[in-house]
Amino acid sequence: MRYVYAVLGGLVLALGITVWWMLGTINHATGDNVASVQFVVEQGEQLRHVATRLESQHLVTSAGAWTLYTLSTGQRSAILAGAYTLNSSMTGRQILNTLTTNPLKDNEVSVTIREGLTLTQIAAQLERAEVVNGQLFLNLVQHPATANFDAGGYRIAGQKPATVDFEGYLFPDTYRFFKHTAPADVLKKLLANLDTKYSAELEQSTRTAGHTPPEILTIASILEAELKTTADRQLAADLFWRRVKIGMGLNADTTILYALGRTGGGVSSEDLKVVSPYNTYTNRGLPPGPINNPGLDAIKAAISPTPNDYLYYLTAPNGTTYFAKTLEEHNQNKAKYLK
């Protein structure tokens, strides 16, 4: 009987210490940074993730204590998605009260990222919408290793070669963002959406066709930039894959523009001499990575092309694409349609 009392006494003591620690921590402000910061709770975000981010931003002393207090007060489901203004002079209790009662109004924006935009263009668009600092976001997506961003948890982006940035992996779509979101949180939402849209079924089709998702995204980005219709993209995809197979250059003008840092305009004979792994006139095979962020139509075309015997194509000023089987026929098309 004494043993039972001893165990019960130990449990009561441990519980008392835990409660004392929890209350002492939750009623304490970190005071590390009095300046206000924007803190965003995403829809459906798990409590432990919210707590971990609060601790990492020095807004609470202990993620564990804050989580335990939230659970013990029955407020796990009371936290509201939205953007908040917090600071480290607030106690953990005050922060929880804020997250359950007072999201900022009119702080969510809709952003439509259209197909074919580059990282630079997307960063500028997100900044115009006040979602994120454009330069900080660009630094993250162009230099993920420097920023210590690990994409290993994402099915498609996790296969990205370490030698390239996130060009091609920011899926074009309409998104809802809170203003002044951390660059990493924006990137995570974009990469997660790519996993959804580039489904496991599409990935299996990719493997069956003998390719990898990075290869598909690279071809899809060229299709996105070079051709306008689904039918033309499907024809050109087969053309590109066959060119790769026989060791023929892709000869895509849009890869030259990308190498030169341009997003439009014509390509001169001097431009074709640019020294870059993205120059598909002087280099064989695929470029190192995508040249923009392609949409689902171009991705599907790259995975399931329409078999054909064409080796050449050109797009006339009116947007019509003309395919040719021989160089002679291609030159005739150039003389006829590119006057």
XYZ file of N, CA, C and O in Angstrom, residues 117-124 133-149 160-170 183-184 187 190-191 258 261 263 278 290-293:
196
model
N 5.411 31.940 -66.808
C 6.170 32.999 -66.142
C 7.471 32.437 -65.575
O 7.552 31.276 -65.183
N 8.491 33.284 -65.503
C 9.763 32.895 -64.908
C 9.753 33.208 -63.414
O 8.850 33.881 -62.909
N 10.777 32.743 -62.719
C 10.894 33.029 -61.288
C 10.904 34.529 -61.028
O 10.265 35.020 -60.087
N 11.626 35.267 -61.856
C 11.716 36.715 -61.686
C 10.358 37.370 -61.839
O 9.987 38.264 -61.059
N 9.599 36.943 -62.830
C 8.268 37.510 -63.048
C 7.307 37.157 -61.924
O 6.500 37.989 -61.499
N 7.392 35.933 -61.416
C 6.517 35.520 -60.311
C 6.857 36.301 -59.046
O 5.958 36.749 -58.321
N 8.136 36.480 -58.777
C 8.547 37.247 -57.593
C 8.010 38.672 -57.662
O 7.518 39.216 -56.664
N 8.081 39.287 -58.849
C 7.579 40.648 -59.011
C 6.070 40.703 -58.822
O 5.533 41.638 -58.204
N 8.156 39.995 -49.936
C 9.219 40.821 -50.494
C 9.797 40.100 -51.709
O 10.311 38.994 -51.600
N 9.695 40.717 -52.876
C 10.074 40.059 -54.116
C 11.520 39.614 -54.152
O 11.826 38.504 -54.606
N 12.430 40.448 -53.674
C 13.844 40.098 -53.728
C 14.176 38.961 -52.768
O 14.959 38.059 -53.107
N 13.558 38.958 -51.596
C 13.791 37.871 -50.653
C 13.262 36.555 -51.206
O 13.909 35.504 -51.061
N 12.093 36.611 -51.855
C 11.536 35.395 -52.452
C 12.422 34.912 -53.590
O 12.691 33.711 -53.723
N 12.904 35.841 -54.402
C 13.763 35.473 -55.529
C 15.067 34.865 -55.030
O 15.566 33.883 -55.598
N 15.613 35.430 -53.971
C 16.840 34.860 -53.392
C 16.610 33.415 -52.949
O 17.480 32.551 -53.123
N 15.429 33.164 -52.395
C 15.115 31.821 -51.909
C 14.975 30.829 -53.056
O 15.572 29.748 -53.023
N 14.205 31.185 -54.082
C 13.937 30.222 -55.158
C 15.110 30.060 -56.115
O 15.240 29.028 -56.773
N 15.977 31.076 -56.180
C 17.147 30.959 -57.059
C 18.356 30.362 -56.342
O 19.238 29.803 -56.997
N 18.381 30.471 -55.017
C 19.519 29.951 -54.252
C 19.014 29.182 -53.033
O 19.308 29.553 -51.890
N 18.246 28.107 -53.257
C 17.650 27.376 -52.126
C 18.682 26.787 -51.178
O 18.441 26.713 -49.971
N 19.834 26.363 -51.702
C 20.862 25.775 -50.830
C 21.405 26.817 -49.870
O 21.588 26.554 -48.678
N 21.642 28.012 -50.379
C 22.139 29.097 -49.529
C 21.134 29.452 -48.452
O 21.491 29.788 -47.325
N 19.855 29.380 -48.826
C 18.789 29.707 -47.878
C 18.427 28.527 -46.978
O 17.513 28.624 -46.160
N 19.130 27.392 -47.143
C 18.883 26.185 -46.344
C 17.450 25.683 -46.483
O 16.850 25.200 -45.519
N 16.908 25.809 -47.691
C 15.559 25.289 -47.935
C 15.671 23.880 -48.483
O 16.308 23.647 -49.505
N 14.322 17.438 -58.028
C 15.047 18.489 -58.744
C 16.550 18.316 -58.572
O 17.021 18.131 -57.455
N 17.328 18.395 -59.654
C 18.786 18.330 -59.512
C 19.291 19.462 -58.619
O 18.789 20.590 -58.689
N 20.264 19.171 -57.799
C 20.785 20.183 -56.876
C 21.461 21.337 -57.605
O 21.655 22.416 -57.028
N 21.804 21.127 -58.868
C 22.541 22.145 -59.626
C 21.649 23.225 -60.211
O 22.160 24.207 -60.766
N 20.329 23.059 -60.132
C 19.426 24.069 -60.692
C 18.531 24.636 -59.596
O 18.406 24.068 -58.512
N 17.898 25.779 -59.916
C 17.019 26.423 -58.941
C 15.590 25.905 -59.111
O 15.367 24.856 -59.719
N 14.605 26.660 -58.599
C 13.219 26.198 -58.636
C 12.469 26.648 -59.882
O 11.232 26.562 -59.921
N 13.185 27.129 -60.893
C 12.524 27.444 -62.156
C 11.841 26.183 -62.680
O 12.457 25.118 -62.779
N 10.547 26.306 -63.003
C 9.793 25.167 -63.509
C 8.980 24.434 -62.461
O 8.112 23.629 -62.806
N 9.232 24.725 -61.174
C 8.590 23.972 -60.096
C 7.517 24.789 -59.355
O 6.906 24.290 -58.425
N 7.293 26.030 -59.779
C 6.256 26.861 -59.166
C 5.007 26.755 -60.036
O 4.890 27.423 -61.065
N 8.706 34.175 -47.195
C 9.024 33.579 -48.506
C 8.970 32.057 -48.508
O 8.439 31.451 -49.451
N 9.482 31.421 -47.467
C 9.490 29.953 -47.419
C 8.077 29.390 -47.387
O 7.803 28.343 -47.985
N 6.677 29.535 -50.917
C 7.284 28.489 -51.732
C 6.696 27.123 -51.398
O 6.411 26.316 -52.296
N 3.376 26.620 -53.133
C 3.529 26.398 -54.570
C 4.025 24.981 -54.866
O 3.531 24.311 -55.788
N 4.986 24.511 -54.091
C 5.532 23.171 -54.312
C 4.512 22.090 -53.963
O 4.448 21.044 -54.621
N 16.169 32.915 -72.728
C 16.358 32.638 -71.299
C 17.824 32.789 -70.918
O 18.147 33.378 -69.868
N 18.628 36.301 -70.510
C 17.875 37.020 -69.493
C 16.743 37.854 -70.061
O 16.313 38.826 -69.435
N 12.725 37.929 -71.923
C 11.471 37.167 -71.927
C 10.672 37.372 -73.204
O 9.558 36.884 -73.320
N 22.110 26.675 -71.624
C 20.735 26.794 -72.095
C 20.661 27.111 -73.594
O 19.565 27.260 -74.128
N 14.220 23.699 -66.546
C 13.176 24.456 -67.239
C 13.565 25.917 -67.446
O 14.432 26.456 -66.738
N 12.890 26.565 -68.409
C 13.151 27.980 -68.695
C 11.991 28.857 -68.222
O 12.050 30.078 -68.360
N 10.955 28.255 -67.697
C 9.827 28.980 -67.109
C 9.031 27.969 -66.287
O 9.492 26.839 -66.085
N 7.873 28.377 -65.844
C 7.039 27.480 -65.035
C 5.811 27.069 -65.846
O 4.853 27.835 -65.979
